[in-house]
Amino acid sequence: MKKPNDVILHSVTKAAVVIILTFSIDLFFAGHHDPGGGFIGGLGFASALTLLLLAFDIEWVRENIPIDFKVVTASGVLIAVLTGLGSVVFDAPFLSQTFDYFNLPIFGKTELATAVIFDFGVALAVIGTAVTIILSIAEDR
Amino acid sequence: MNWLPIMILIPFIFAIFVPLIYKLLTPRIHTGWFVLFVPLTLFIYLLRYIPAIAKGKTIHNTVPWIPSAGINYTTYLDGLGLIFGLLITGVGALVILYSIYYMSKHREALHNFYVYLLLFMGAMLGLVFSDNILVLYVFWELTSISSFLLIAYWSQRKKSRQGALKSMLITIFGGLAMLAGFIMLSMMTNTYSIREMITQVDIMTANSLFLPAMILILIGAFTKSAQFPFSTWLPDAMEAPTPISAYLHSATMVKAGIYLVARFTPVFGGSSEWFWIVSGVGMITLLYGSVNAVKQTDLKALLAYSTISQLGLIMSLLGLGSAAMYFGHGDESTMYAVAVLAAIFHLINHSTFKGSLFMVVGIIDHETGTRDIRKLGGLMHLMPISFTLTIIGSFSMAGLPPFNGFLSKELFFTGVLQAAHLNVFNMETFGMLFPVIAWVASVFTFIYCMILVFKTFTGKYQPKRLEKEAHEAPIGMLIPPIILASLVIAIFFFPNVVSKYLLQPAVVAILPDFAQNGGAHVQISAWHGWNTELFMTIGVVALGVFMFIFLKKWIRIYGIFPQALTLDHLYNQGIEKIESISYRLTNRYMTGSIRDYLVYIFTFMILMLGGAIWLLNGISFDSSNDAPINMYEGGLVAGMVIAACTVLFSKSRMTSLIAVGALGYLVSMLFVIFRAPDLALTQLVVETVTTALFLLCFYHLPELSKNIGRMRFKATNLIVSIGVGMVVTIMALSANGTRLFEPISSYFEDSYELAGAKNIVNAILVDFRGFDTMLEISVLCIAGLGVYTLIKLRLTGRDKE
């Protein structure tokens, strides 16, 4: 099945995956003010992993990223629900989000919003689901 | 303190303890001895009320059940209820005594038997003493259920199960019709109490629901009382143990319908519909039952048809008596009140002689092993007591002196003769039919009574054809019929005691107009002069004897009547037809093919949505607010149309797949033009993923079923798909053309102040409407796990094989 010599593919993949991952993380963080967000960021992240799967072996990817992606999905949903419950602790309705501006050492005046944590949950759920489906199908021989 | 509501519940409470007694004491003591105590107590308790009720008092008591809905457990004791209560408990006690000797304590499941019987007894008592119609309905259905259980007591027999099923279907059908009638009544009068309804009769007669409610309630009464054409369940119910037949199918349950008609006479009586339906159906039933009873060869079947016929007699008398309501109070109405009196009188008489006859037939069955008339004969010397009892019962049923049946039959003839002179309700035309039918039916009644006595007890004794050697029954089995038979004679000699203490209060209860004037005083006398009624009776006896002697000559006439027209056959055919038609109908449209179901769903959608929009004039196009179309949009839409058509007309699946992908990317381009960057990004990635998944599916298609070629053309599909497209388009355009209010999007435009986010879409997704997103990622999670489990589970399954 596997071709013996994929040097170009491997080299390009190694460079591209870093770029795609960076771009996905950027999309994720940009979501608050610019196009992007948890969903598309998560999908981008998953596509980087898919590229790794295509270029290398499944076993190889499994060894280097020893994560059960079902757990990733579950923790994503859990984070999303917990952010909702967090607002209940502060006597606000379920899933109330809040934001404020802080002066951080390096970034200067920065906006921090609880919605980002929720979005992080969304991203994790998307990554987990996409990779779980792809891995399940790929392993089905 | 009035104990009546609790007394009614005693059978139910005692039924709980019956299995315990059975488990502890069988086979030392027969369980029936303990059960016997229940109806006896109740009977004595009810006897105490006779003097008070005879003076015109009524007793009622309310226990709240569902007070917020106006449904209360209201018991009401008046003359009518008391008669039924005494019959239920009195005959009940005798039947239980009889069953102690009839049912073996070694072989039978007695705990079941007595639990069902007590359930039935309690339900019957509740039925006759309930004033609230919904409570009455509850008890009514309880009698249906418990009688179903009792008929199928020997459930290992096929015929028992069939008979039980048939009676269940018919009586429950009637019960439900009755419930609908009751609900209509409560809608008209705004009360559930029968006593309160009687005070509102004037309002009801003007209401358009009056007639439907009447007919529905009558259907309930007719099914329960085995009136024509619902009588077909009663002969089949004879598969029950004989004590049950004696109790349910002669004395109590079949009279529930009579009770209902009597109870509602003050409400509906006085209208011509009620008069004609009740008396007409009663007359037909009377004739039908008596004619059919003659040809039966099974003793219990003969008694079943005779019960049908006698119930028809009582029913027709109640119908005729309702004419008294029409006339109000006066001499004329007193004439018709006699009919009501006769109905109640015959009801009591019928319970006594029919109960004893059933018990005697049970004895014959028990001691000889058969109930077939053709095998029996010559038992007169072997079973002298049973013979005497049969004579008393049968001659009373035939209407001969000196038995109580004579008196009520004379009163019956009085009733029909007076009905013939009635000049309301079109009776001038048809009035003469009543005495004629009554007389003919009486002749047949006489014949089958003679068959019952003489074919069984006289003639030649045929010991070889019997399963056992015939001998007289044990005394315990004979006591109950002896008590009933002595009542038969006692009532003949002292009818006015019964009349004064039981019949008059009941007539007052049925015809409340008489209550003010102290009730109708009718002297029942055995000898009432040489009048028409007596000559009619003499004629019945003369013709009856003549026809009985020449029975063999003319009995063959019954063979001429086609089997295909019997009610039984019609019922069986009906059930079979309903089953086969519904089977075929369901098979016709439940094809199992998803394509057909989709056609139904889409057709329904077209008809409903298209029809609604068309009928309600919802089509409106308004293009004034529309944005101008520019070149890019036009080009993209043209590309999308081409891609969509390619999907439809391509020859290979791969082309279709690529075309679908192209369509998806063009949509994302459309998002770009409509300035939705988040959507465009997501659409691009998701389209790529789905295309990849489709490719995966096609790669794995099995070689054989790979259907390469153009989609086949089907006219239905074309019409349905064009219809759906058109309806959806029209709806979208109409919705766009109708703007009811301003959109709320201006609120979200302040998202930076409200949520600190400049990306409105994202702010909506995670902040304003975060709940939806939370559930959507749950959907994703479930989908992922679903794919995982589907694939992994299949793998483990394969390993096992």
Coordinates of N, CA, C and O in Angstrom, one line a residue, chain A residues 10 26 30-31 35 51 54 67 70 73 81 91 94 102 123 132 139:
Chain A
H10 N 6.5 14.1 2.9 CA 6.8 14.2 4.3 C 7.4 15.6 4.7 O 6.9 16.2 5.6
D26 N -5.0 30.8 15.3 CA -5.3 32.2 15.0 C -6.8 32.4 14.7 O -7.4 33.3 15.2
A30 N -9.2 34.7 16.8 CA -9.7 35.8 16.1 C -11.2 35.8 16.2 O -11.9 36.9 16.0
G31 N -11.8 34.7 16.5 CA -13.3 34.6 16.4 C -14.0 35.6 17.1 O -15.1 36.0 16.7
P35 N -13.8 37.2 11.6 CA -14.3 35.9 11.1 C -13.5 34.7 11.7 O -12.2 34.9 11.7
L51 N -4.0 15.7 7.5 CA -2.8 15.7 6.6 C -1.7 14.8 7.1 O -1.1 14.1 6.4
L54 N -2.6 11.3 6.3 CA -2.4 11.0 4.9 C -0.9 10.8 4.6 O -0.6 9.9 3.9
I67 N -3.4 10.5 22.1 CA -4.6 11.0 22.7 C -5.8 10.3 22.2 O -5.9 9.9 21.0
K70 N -12.0 10.6 21.5 CA -13.3 10.5 22.1 C -13.3 11.3 23.4 O -14.3 12.0 23.7
T73 N -13.5 14.9 22.6 CA -14.9 15.3 22.4 C -15.7 15.5 23.7 O -16.3 16.6 23.9
V81 N -20.5 22.9 28.9 CA -21.6 22.8 29.9 C -21.1 23.5 31.2 O -21.9 24.2 31.9
D91 N -24.7 33.4 40.6 CA -26.1 33.9 40.7 C -26.6 34.5 39.4 O -27.5 35.4 39.4
F94 N -28.1 30.5 33.6 CA -27.3 29.5 32.9 C -26.7 30.0 31.6 O -27.5 30.7 30.8
F102 N -8.3 43.8 31.0 CA -7.2 43.7 32.0 C -5.9 44.3 31.4 O -5.7 44.2 30.2
A123 N -14.5 24.1 20.2 CA -13.4 23.7 19.3 C -12.9 22.2 19.7 O -12.7 21.4 18.8
T132 N -12.2 11.5 15.5 CA -12.8 10.2 15.8 C -13.4 9.5 14.6 O -13.1 8.3 14.3
E139 N -9.5 3.0 10.2 CA -9.1 1.7 10.8 C -10.0 0.6 10.4 O -9.7 -0.6 10.7

